[in-house]
Each structure stands twice: as structure tokens, then as C-alpha cells.
PDB file of C-alpha atoms in Angstrom:
ATOM      1  CA  UNK D   1       0.000   0.000   0.000  1.00 47.00           C
ATOM      2  CA  UNK D   2       2.124   2.926  -1.256  1.00 52.00           C
ATOM      3  CA  UNK D   3       1.325   6.383   0.046  1.00 49.00           C
ATOM      4  CA  UNK D   4      -0.260   8.741  -2.512  1.00 69.00           C
ATOM      5  CA  UNK D   5       3.097  10.500  -2.719  1.00 77.00           C
ATOM      6  CA  UNK D   6       4.535   7.295  -4.213  1.00 85.00           C
ATOM      7  CA  UNK D   7       1.982   6.022  -6.738  1.00 84.00           C
ATOM      8  CA  UNK D   8       4.561   3.576  -8.063  1.00 89.00           C
ATOM      9  CA  UNK D   9       6.294   2.746  -4.788  1.00 94.00           C
ATOM     10  CA  UNK D  10       8.930   4.462  -2.684  1.00 97.00           C
ATOM     11  CA  UNK D  11      10.801   4.743   0.604  1.00 97.00           C
ATOM     12  CA  UNK D  12      10.172   6.931   3.647  1.00 97.00           C
ATOM     13  CA  UNK D  13      13.018   7.494   6.103  1.00 97.00           C
ATOM     14  CA  UNK D  14      11.081   8.035   9.314  1.00 97.00           C
ATOM     15  CA  UNK D  15      12.386   9.660  12.484  1.00 96.00           C
ATOM     16  CA  UNK D  16      11.117   7.669  15.466  1.00 93.00           C
ATOM     17  CA  UNK D  17      12.214  10.145  18.128  1.00 93.00           C
ATOM     18  CA  UNK D  18      14.061   9.140  21.312  1.00 92.00           C
ATOM     19  CA  UNK D  19      11.775   6.290  22.316  1.00 88.00           C
ATOM     20  CA  UNK D  20       8.411   7.541  23.529  1.00 91.00           C
ATOM     21  CA  UNK D  21       5.894   6.661  20.787  1.00 92.00           C
ATOM     22  CA  UNK D  22       3.812   9.688  21.815  1.00 93.00           C
ATOM     23  CA  UNK D  23       6.643  11.869  20.477  1.00 94.00           C
ATOM     24  CA  UNK D  24       6.270  10.548  16.935  1.00 95.00           C
ATOM     25  CA  UNK D  25       5.016  13.131  14.489  1.00 96.00           C
ATOM     26  CA  UNK D  26       1.559  12.513  13.067  1.00 96.00           C
ATOM     27  CA  UNK D  27       3.131  11.921   9.652  1.00 96.00           C
ATOM     28  CA  UNK D  28       5.646   9.423  11.038  1.00 96.00           C
ATOM     29  CA  UNK D  29       2.936   7.405  12.785  1.00 96.00           C
ATOM     30  CA  UNK D  30       0.763   7.473   9.661  1.00 96.00           C
ATOM     31  CA  UNK D  31       3.558   6.225   7.388  1.00 96.00           C
ATOM     32  CA  UNK D  32       4.553   3.423   9.751  1.00 97.00           C
ATOM     33  CA  UNK D  33       0.909   2.389   9.891  1.00 96.00           C
ATOM     34  CA  UNK D  34       0.585   2.407   6.090  1.00 95.00           C
ATOM     35  CA  UNK D  35       3.873   0.768   5.168  1.00 96.00           C
ATOM     36  CA  UNK D  36       4.217  -2.580   3.448  1.00 97.00           C
ATOM     37  CA  UNK D  37       7.713  -2.946   4.907  1.00 97.00           C
ATOM     38  CA  UNK D  38       8.835  -1.551   8.277  1.00 97.00           C
ATOM     39  CA  UNK D  39      12.603  -1.811   8.568  1.00 97.00           C
ATOM     40  CA  UNK D  40      14.026  -0.774  11.941  1.00 94.00           C
ATOM     41  CA  UNK D  41      17.060  -1.187  14.202  1.00 88.00           C
ATOM     42  CA  UNK D  42      15.822  -3.340  17.062  1.00 84.00           C
ATOM     43  CA  UNK D  43      18.329  -2.074  19.621  1.00 84.00           C
ATOM     44  CA  UNK D  44      17.462   1.574  18.948  1.00 89.00           C
ATOM     45  CA  UNK D  45      13.772   1.722  18.031  1.00 90.00           C
ATOM     46  CA  UNK D  46      11.398   0.544  20.797  1.00 88.00           C
ATOM     47  CA  UNK D  47       8.748  -2.146  20.192  1.00 89.00           C
ATOM     48  CA  UNK D  48       5.933   0.346  20.884  1.00 90.00           C
ATOM     49  CA  UNK D  49       6.888   2.288  17.740  1.00 93.00           C
ATOM     50  CA  UNK D  50       7.070  -0.810  15.558  1.00 93.00           C
ATOM     51  CA  UNK D  51       3.712  -1.964  16.972  1.00 94.00           C
ATOM     52  CA  UNK D  52       2.081   0.756  14.877  1.00 95.00           C
ATOM     53  CA  UNK D  53       2.691  -1.342  11.750  1.00 96.00           C
ATOM     54  CA  UNK D  54      -0.363  -2.968  10.237  1.00 95.00           C
ATOM     55  CA  UNK D  55      -0.802  -6.708  10.656  1.00 95.00           C
ATOM     56  CA  UNK D  56      -0.097  -7.397   6.968  1.00 96.00           C
ATOM     57  CA  UNK D  57       3.176  -5.478   6.928  1.00 97.00           C
ATOM     58  CA  UNK D  58       6.567  -7.152   6.770  1.00 97.00           C
ATOM     59  CA  UNK D  59       8.502  -6.032   9.875  1.00 96.00           C
ATOM     60  CA  UNK D  60      12.268  -6.588   9.817  1.00 97.00           C
ATOM     61  CA  UNK D  61      14.980  -5.821  12.366  1.00 95.00           C
ATOM     62  CA  UNK D  62      17.906  -4.398  10.388  1.00 93.00           C
ATOM     63  CA  UNK D  63      20.492  -4.908  13.147  1.00 90.00           C
ATOM     64  CA  UNK D  64      22.092  -8.013  11.587  1.00 93.00           C
ATOM     65  CA  UNK D  65      21.840  -6.696   8.005  1.00 94.00           C
ATOM     66  CA  UNK D  66      24.510  -5.031   5.896  1.00 94.00           C
ATOM     67  CA  UNK D  67      23.887  -1.799   4.009  1.00 95.00           C
ATOM     68  CA  UNK D  68      23.491  -3.807   0.812  1.00 96.00           C
ATOM     69  CA  UNK D  69      20.970  -6.178   2.398  1.00 96.00           C
ATOM     70  CA  UNK D  70      19.015  -3.264   3.839  1.00 96.00           C
ATOM     71  CA  UNK D  71      18.933  -1.578   0.450  1.00 97.00           C
ATOM     72  CA  UNK D  72      17.782  -4.752  -1.259  1.00 97.00           C
ATOM     73  CA  UNK D  73      14.724  -4.968   1.007  1.00 98.00           C
ATOM     74  CA  UNK D  74      13.835  -1.291   0.534  1.00 98.00           C
ATOM     75  CA  UNK D  75      14.320  -1.442  -3.240  1.00 97.00           C
ATOM     76  CA  UNK D  76      12.320  -4.651  -3.670  1.00 97.00           C
ATOM     77  CA  UNK D  77       9.355  -3.185  -1.791  1.00 97.00           C
ATOM     78  CA  UNK D  78       9.438   0.062  -3.770  1.00 97.00           C
ATOM     79  CA  UNK D  79       9.778  -1.712  -7.137  1.00 96.00           C
ATOM     80  CA  UNK D  80       6.727  -3.806  -6.270  1.00 96.00           C
ATOM     81  CA  UNK D  81       4.745  -0.584  -5.860  1.00 95.00           C
ATOM     82  CA  UNK D  82       4.810  -0.639  -2.068  1.00 96.00           C
ATOM     83  CA  UNK D  83       5.795   1.751   0.666  1.00 97.00           C
ATOM     84  CA  UNK D  84       8.909   0.963   2.691  1.00 97.00           C
ATOM     85  CA  UNK D  85       9.317   2.762   6.027  1.00 97.00           C
ATOM     86  CA  UNK D  86      12.959   2.861   7.113  1.00 97.00           C
ATOM     87  CA  UNK D  87      12.606   3.786  10.780  1.00 96.00           C
ATOM     88  CA  UNK D  88      15.521   5.597  12.407  1.00 94.00           C
ATOM     89  CA  UNK D  89      15.922   6.579  16.051  1.00 92.00           C
ATOM     90  CA  UNK D  90      15.746  10.291  16.848  1.00 94.00           C
ATOM     91  CA  UNK D  91      15.992  12.482  13.767  1.00 95.00           C
ATOM     92  CA  UNK D  92      17.263  10.864  10.537  1.00 93.00           C
ATOM     93  CA  UNK D  93      19.531  13.844   9.816  1.00 92.00           C
ATOM     94  CA  UNK D  94      21.583  13.383  12.995  1.00 92.00           C
ATOM     95  CA  UNK D  95      24.173  10.612  13.234  1.00 89.00           C
ATOM     96  CA  UNK D  96      22.202   8.263  11.028  1.00 82.00           C
ATOM     97  CA  UNK D  97      23.096   6.496   7.797  1.00 85.00           C
ATOM     98  CA  UNK D  98      20.427   8.109   5.653  1.00 92.00           C
ATOM     99  CA  UNK D  99      22.882   9.704   3.206  1.00 92.00           C
ATOM    100  CA  UNK D 100      24.514   6.440   2.184  1.00 94.00           C
ATOM    101  CA  UNK D 101      21.148   4.676   1.903  1.00 95.00           C
ATOM    102  CA  UNK D 102      19.736   7.560  -0.130  1.00 96.00           C
ATOM    103  CA  UNK D 103      22.661   7.426  -2.563  1.00 96.00           C
ATOM    104  CA  UNK D 104      21.828   3.826  -3.387  1.00 97.00           C
ATOM    105  CA  UNK D 105      18.172   4.721  -3.963  1.00 97.00           C
ATOM    106  CA  UNK D 106      19.154   7.670  -6.167  1.00 97.00           C
ATOM    107  CA  UNK D 107      21.359   5.394  -8.264  1.00 97.00           C
ATOM    108  CA  UNK D 108      18.339   3.245  -9.068  1.00 96.00           C
ATOM    109  CA  UNK D 109      15.856   6.080  -9.471  1.00 96.00           C
ATOM    110  CA  UNK D 110      13.783   5.036  -6.460  1.00 97.00           C
ATOM    111  CA  UNK D 111      11.935   7.992  -4.880  1.00 96.00           C
ATOM    112  CA  UNK D 112      12.152   8.677  -1.160  1.00 97.00           C
ATOM    113  CA  UNK D 113      11.249  11.256   1.466  1.00 96.00           C
ATOM    114  CA  UNK D 114      12.687  12.035   4.899  1.00 97.00           C
ATOM    115  CA  UNK D 115      10.328  12.589   7.840  1.00 96.00           C
ATOM    116  CA  UNK D 116      12.007  14.459  10.719  1.00 96.00           C
ATOM    117  CA  UNK D 117      11.846  13.179  14.269  1.00 96.00           C
ATOM    118  CA  UNK D 118      12.278  14.635  17.744  1.00 95.00           C
ATOM    119  CA  UNK D 119      15.974  14.381  18.538  1.00 95.00           C
ATOM    120  CA  UNK D 120      17.045  13.272  22.007  1.00 94.00           C
ATOM    121  CA  UNK D 121      18.531  16.690  22.816  1.00 96.00           C
ATOM    122  CA  UNK D 122      15.144  18.365  22.457  1.00 96.00           C
ATOM    123  CA  UNK D 123      13.362  15.592  24.326  1.00 95.00           C
ATOM    124  CA  UNK D 124      15.915  15.722  27.152  1.00 95.00           C
ATOM    125  CA  UNK D 125      15.660  19.504  27.517  1.00 95.00           C
ATOM    126  CA  UNK D 126      11.891  19.160  27.809  1.00 94.00           C
ATOM    127  CA  UNK D 127      12.164  16.301  30.304  1.00 93.00           C
ATOM    128  CA  UNK D 128      14.559  18.273  32.506  1.00 93.00           C
ATOM    129  CA  UNK D 129      12.579  21.481  32.107  1.00 92.00           C
ATOM    130  CA  UNK D 130      15.610  23.466  30.945  1.00 92.00           C
ATOM    131  CA  UNK D 131      16.315  25.856  28.078  1.00 92.00           C
ATOM    132  CA  UNK D 132      19.343  25.764  25.794  1.00 94.00           C
ATOM    133  CA  UNK D 133      19.182  29.520  25.315  1.00 93.00           C
ATOM    134  CA  UNK D 134      19.397  32.052  28.115  1.00 89.00           C
ATOM    135  CA  UNK D 135      19.350  35.859  27.643  1.00 88.00           C
ATOM    136  CA  UNK D 136      22.813  37.419  28.016  1.00 86.00           C
ATOM    137  CA  UNK D 137      24.329  33.967  28.595  1.00 89.00           C
ATOM    138  CA  UNK D 138      24.053  31.923  25.406  1.00 91.00           C
ATOM    139  CA  UNK D 139      21.971  32.075  22.252  1.00 94.00           C
ATOM    140  CA  UNK D 140      23.684  29.134  20.592  1.00 96.00           C
ATOM    141  CA  UNK D 141      23.276  25.356  20.733  1.00 97.00           C
ATOM    142  CA  UNK D 142      25.999  23.032  19.409  1.00 97.00           C
ATOM    143  CA  UNK D 143      25.166  19.410  18.547  1.00 97.00           C
ATOM    144  CA  UNK D 144      28.298  17.293  18.501  1.00 97.00           C
ATOM    145  CA  UNK D 145      30.079  14.165  19.688  1.00 96.00           C
ATOM    146  CA  UNK D 146      33.386  13.091  21.191  1.00 94.00           C
ATOM    147  CA  UNK D 147      35.909  11.745  18.702  1.00 89.00           C
ATOM    148  CA  UNK D 148      36.242   7.967  18.881  1.00 84.00           C
ATOM    149  CA  UNK D 149      36.072   5.267  16.249  1.00 82.00           C
ATOM    150  CA  UNK D 150      34.415   7.978  14.179  1.00 84.00           C
ATOM    151  CA  UNK D 151      36.844  10.916  13.967  1.00 87.00           C
ATOM    152  CA  UNK D 152      35.759  14.544  13.943  1.00 89.00           C
ATOM    153  CA  UNK D 153      37.130  17.128  11.488  1.00 90.00           C
ATOM    154  CA  UNK D 154      39.969  19.405  12.480  1.00 85.00           C
ATOM    155  CA  UNK D 155      38.734  22.354  14.531  1.00 92.00           C
ATOM    156  CA  UNK D 156      35.573  20.537  15.594  1.00 95.00           C
ATOM    157  CA  UNK D 157      36.910  18.699  18.629  1.00 96.00           C
ATOM    158  CA  UNK D 158      34.746  18.813  21.734  1.00 97.00           C
ATOM    159  CA  UNK D 159      37.365  20.932  23.510  1.00 97.00           C
ATOM    160  CA  UNK D 160      37.461  23.470  20.678  1.00 96.00           C
ATOM    161  CA  UNK D 161      33.685  23.738  20.544  1.00 97.00           C
ATOM    162  CA  UNK D 162      33.468  24.114  24.325  1.00 97.00           C
ATOM    163  CA  UNK D 163      35.534  27.315  24.052  1.00 96.00           C
ATOM    164  CA  UNK D 164      32.450  29.055  22.637  1.00 96.00           C
ATOM    165  CA  UNK D 165      30.729  28.811  26.014  1.00 95.00           C
ATOM    166  CA  UNK D 166      27.499  27.835  24.256  1.00 96.00           C
ATOM    167  CA  UNK D 167      25.025  25.158  25.263  1.00 97.00           C
ATOM    168  CA  UNK D 168      25.967  21.755  23.874  1.00 98.00           C
ATOM    169  CA  UNK D 169      24.274  18.434  23.254  1.00 98.00           C
ATOM    170  CA  UNK D 170      26.888  15.694  23.160  1.00 98.00           C
ATOM    171  CA  UNK D 171      25.775  12.483  21.460  1.00 96.00           C
ATOM    172  CA  UNK D 172      27.319   9.014  21.126  1.00 93.00           C
ATOM    173  CA  UNK D 173      29.944   9.610  23.805  1.00 94.00           C
ATOM    174  CA  UNK D 174      28.776   7.755  26.915  1.00 94.00           C
ATOM    175  CA  UNK D 175      31.454   5.101  26.431  1.00 93.00           C
ATOM    176  CA  UNK D 176      34.075   7.640  27.503  1.00 95.00           C
ATOM    177  CA  UNK D 177      32.517  10.033  30.027  1.00 96.00           C
ATOM    178  CA  UNK D 178      35.975  10.814  31.403  1.00 97.00           C
ATOM    179  CA  UNK D 179      36.987  11.974  27.933  1.00 96.00           C
ATOM    180  CA  UNK D 180      33.885  14.149  27.680  1.00 97.00           C
ATOM    181  CA  UNK D 181      34.592  15.812  31.020  1.00 97.00           C
ATOM    182  CA  UNK D 182      38.265  16.265  30.146  1.00 97.00           C
ATOM    183  CA  UNK D 183      37.466  17.875  26.796  1.00 97.00           C
ATOM    184  CA  UNK D 184      34.919  20.257  28.333  1.00 98.00           C
ATOM    185  CA  UNK D 185      37.471  21.274  30.961  1.00 98.00           C
ATOM    186  CA  UNK D 186      40.177  21.760  28.329  1.00 96.00           C
ATOM    187  CA  UNK D 187      37.715  24.005  26.526  1.00 96.00           C
ATOM    188  CA  UNK D 188      37.615  26.328  29.525  1.00 97.00           C
ATOM    189  CA  UNK D 189      34.284  25.402  31.101  1.00 96.00           C
ATOM    190  CA  UNK D 190      34.349  25.436  34.924  1.00 95.00           C
ATOM    191  CA  UNK D 191      33.871  22.185  36.798  1.00 95.00           C
ATOM    192  CA  UNK D 192      30.540  23.265  38.287  1.00 93.00           C
ATOM    193  CA  UNK D 193      28.952  23.731  34.850  1.00 95.00           C
ATOM    194  CA  UNK D 194      25.607  21.829  34.907  1.00 95.00           C
ATOM    195  CA  UNK D 195      25.337  18.738  32.717  1.00 96.00           C
ATOM    196  CA  UNK D 196      21.984  16.993  32.286  1.00 96.00           C
ATOM    197  CA  UNK D 197      22.376  13.307  31.429  1.00 96.00           C
ATOM    198  CA  UNK D 198      19.550  11.343  29.795  1.00 96.00           C
ATOM    199  CA  UNK D 199      19.772   7.612  29.091  1.00 95.00           C
ATOM    200  CA  UNK D 200      17.274   5.791  26.839  1.00 93.00           C
ATOM    201  CA  UNK D 201      14.858   8.659  27.175  1.00 91.00           C
ATOM    202  CA  UNK D 202      11.255   7.612  26.609  1.00 88.00           C
ATOM    203  CA  UNK D 203      12.016   3.906  27.042  1.00 90.00           C
ATOM    204  CA  UNK D 204      10.874   1.850  30.051  1.00 89.00           C
ATOM    205  CA  UNK D 205      13.537   2.271  32.714  1.00 88.00           C
ATOM    206  CA  UNK D 206      14.874   5.569  31.352  1.00 91.00           C
ATOM    207  CA  UNK D 207      17.371   7.406  33.550  1.00 94.00           C
ATOM    208  CA  UNK D 208      17.732  11.174  34.026  1.00 94.00           C
ATOM    209  CA  UNK D 209      20.424  12.608  36.236  1.00 94.00           C
ATOM    210  CA  UNK D 210      21.765  16.105  36.880  1.00 93.00           C
ATOM    211  CA  UNK D 211      25.530  16.322  37.232  1.00 94.00           C
ATOM    212  CA  UNK D 212      28.320  18.820  36.711  1.00 95.00           C
ATOM    213  CA  UNK D 213      31.429  18.476  34.595  1.00 96.00           C
ATOM    214  CA  UNK D 214      33.288  17.428  37.757  1.00 96.00           C
ATOM    215  CA  UNK D 215      30.772  14.687  38.653  1.00 95.00           C
ATOM    216  CA  UNK D 216      29.845  13.631  35.116  1.00 96.00           C
ATOM    217  CA  UNK D 217      32.055  10.557  34.729  1.00 95.00           C
ATOM    218  CA  UNK D 218      31.234   9.207  38.186  1.00 95.00           C
ATOM    219  CA  UNK D 219      27.514   9.687  37.621  1.00 94.00           C
ATOM    220  CA  UNK D 220      27.575   7.862  34.283  1.00 95.00           C
ATOM    221  CA  UNK D 221      29.638   4.968  35.654  1.00 95.00           C
ATOM    222  CA  UNK D 222      27.583   4.556  38.833  1.00 93.00           C
ATOM    223  CA  UNK D 223      24.281   4.659  36.983  1.00 93.00           C
ATOM    224  CA  UNK D 224      25.394   2.327  34.186  1.00 92.00           C
ATOM    225  CA  UNK D 225      24.470   4.792  31.464  1.00 93.00           C
ATOM    226  CA  UNK D 226      25.743   3.399  28.182  1.00 89.00           C
ATOM    227  CA  UNK D 227      24.479   3.628  24.616  1.00 87.00           C
ATOM    228  CA  UNK D 228      21.592   5.979  23.852  1.00 90.00           C
ATOM    229  CA  UNK D 229      22.799   8.579  26.342  1.00 96.00           C
ATOM    230  CA  UNK D 230      22.917  12.293  25.575  1.00 96.00           C
ATOM    231  CA  UNK D 231      24.724  14.964  27.606  1.00 97.00           C
ATOM    232  CA  UNK D 232      23.298  18.482  27.774  1.00 97.00           C
ATOM    233  CA  UNK D 233      26.048  20.926  28.739  1.00 97.00           C
ATOM    234  CA  UNK D 234      24.284  24.014  30.077  1.00 96.00           C
ATOM    235  CA  UNK D 235      26.638  26.892  30.974  1.00 93.00           C
ATOM    236  CA  UNK D 236      23.768  29.344  30.569  1.00 86.00           C
ATOM    237  CA  UNK D 237      22.085  28.009  33.706  1.00 82.00           C
ATOM    238  CA  UNK D 238      24.777  29.594  35.827  1.00 62.00           C
ATOM    239  CA  UNK D 239      26.684  28.502  38.901  1.00 52.00           C
ATOM    240  CA  UNK D 240      24.739  26.443  41.406  1.00 49.00           C
ATOM    241  CA  UNK D 241      21.966  25.688  38.920  1.00 53.00           C
ATOM    242  CA  UNK D 242      22.472  21.937  39.210  1.00 51.00           C
ATOM    243  CA  UNK D 243      21.754  22.010  42.935  1.00 49.00           C
ATOM    244  CA  UNK D 244      18.678  24.146  42.340  1.00 50.00           C
ATOM    245  CA  UNK D 245      17.294  21.706  39.802  1.00 53.00           C
ATOM    246  CA  UNK D 246      17.563  18.900  42.355  1.00 45.00           C
ATOM    247  CA  UNK D 247      14.923  20.657  44.465  1.00 39.00           C
ATOM    248  CA  UNK D 248      11.827  18.356  44.482  1.00 38.00           C
ATOM    249  CA  UNK D 249       9.641  21.463  44.449  1.00 36.00           C
ATOM    250  CA  UNK D 250      10.621  21.884  40.794  1.00 39.00           C
ATOM    251  CA  UNK D 251       8.620  18.736  40.081  1.00 39.00           C
ATOM    252  CA  UNK D 252      11.425  16.821  38.386  1.00 42.00           C
ATOM    253  CA  UNK D 253      12.290  14.522  41.298  1.00 40.00           C
ATOM    254  CA  UNK D 254      15.820  13.781  40.067  1.00 44.00           C
ATOM    255  CA  UNK D 255      18.193  11.859  42.258  1.00 43.00           C
ATOM    256  CA  UNK D 256      21.093  14.167  43.182  1.00 39.00           C
ATOM    257  CA  UNK D 257      24.550  13.275  41.918  1.00 41.00           C
ATOM    258  CA  UNK D 258      26.560  14.573  44.849  1.00 41.00           C
ATOM    259  CA  UNK D 259      30.140  14.027  45.913  1.00 40.00           C
ATOM    260  CA  UNK D 260      29.035  12.329  49.121  1.00 41.00           C
ATOM    261  CA  UNK D 261      27.070   9.538  47.347  1.00 39.00           C
TER     262      UNK D 261
END
């Protein structure tokens, strides 16, 4: 059942958001529900999102598949006149593999669209009740990651970006929280800069903790926060803001990450 946009079949790259199915866009939910093929990464996209697929749809976990195998499934569905929904966690434009998949579709003349999703940085800011922008403090948000197996271009290291003093959302870096803290410190941010840490946001058993640069690594290690963790570095909140946000009267109910834990 191809969407009207694809009368002869096509592919929709769909942003599934951070995990909470209620944060899907209306368009994303509609396309998943209409698709003939729902192709998703099982470790990143929660079952509640995939459950929106119709009973007749072919639902495939792409985790064990190569890029070529993934493309073959998408292309076969589109050539048969169907709609393939390639479901990505968060927003497809951020740290996904949409570009390389799209190049293969372009090479075969297969039409596709990209449906944006709520990225984990936005969802985490909402969950913590914080703002990335603060008057006279910062009007800039930087989305980035720590260099690891995937390098970052020259001049875009976490330490260099931290020198701007802007708010930051640091993705895909929970495997080395010590490195994150070290880079932020090298960039000139004080140790008491608030850092909001969100792990598997929107999933059952999600974890949200408020830390500082000084307590970041210990908090991540103690709480077992691994993949699907985002760090919100919030210099605009000012000194002492982390302690203030621990106040239960704010309604967040976060467990404090204090030095005496």
C-alpha cells in the first residue's frame, strides 16, 4: 500500500524520536501504519513504535543486516509498488546512515522522502525542564560528539567547541565520560557547569540525572548509562543551577549526583 506521494512505490526514512511513541510526528505514525515494509534497528527503536505497523506489513529488524541487504529490502518493496518505512531513532539527519542509503536509492531512481523526528537533545531539555538559550548567557546550541572510532574534522573537537561557552548536546559519547569531562574542561568550562544526562529517554527504565562536569564521569559509571545517552552541557544556567534543579519542588524529582554519594 504505497502512500499517494509514491503512486509507483517508494521509501520513507522516518524519524522515530528518542523512544516515547507519543513523540512521533503525526506523519511518522501514519507512514509506519501504512507501510508494506517496516525496517528498523531493534536495539534503537522501541517495540511500541514498531507496533504501529499494520498486521499485513513485513517487519524486519535491520540490526544483523549489511547496508546492501538493507537496500535490497527497501528497493524490492518500492519496485513492487509498495511503501517501505525505514525507521531511524531520533531524527534521521543526525548521526544516522540516511545519506549512504539515499545514494543507493538515487542510483536506481527510487523515490524517497525524509520525515524528521524529535531528537534526544530536544526531548531531554523538555524532560529536565531546561532551556538551551538564556538571555545574556548563550543564544547558541551546538550538537556534537566526542571523537572515537568515528573521527571529527579538524577544529571541531569537543574541547574546541566548548571554548564558545554555548550550550551543547553531546551524542554518542557515553562510552568515555571521562573523555567528555576532560574535553569540556580543556575548553575552559568550569567544573561546576551543569550537565543533564539522559539515558534511553522515553524507554521503560529511562534514567535522568543532573551532574556537573566534575561529577559527570562518576555519575555515568555509577548509573550504568551506556548507549543511547545524551549529555546536555548548560553553561547558561549559571553557577549552582544543578543544585537548584535537584529541588523536588521543581517537580522533576531527580536523584542528586553529589560528591558524598
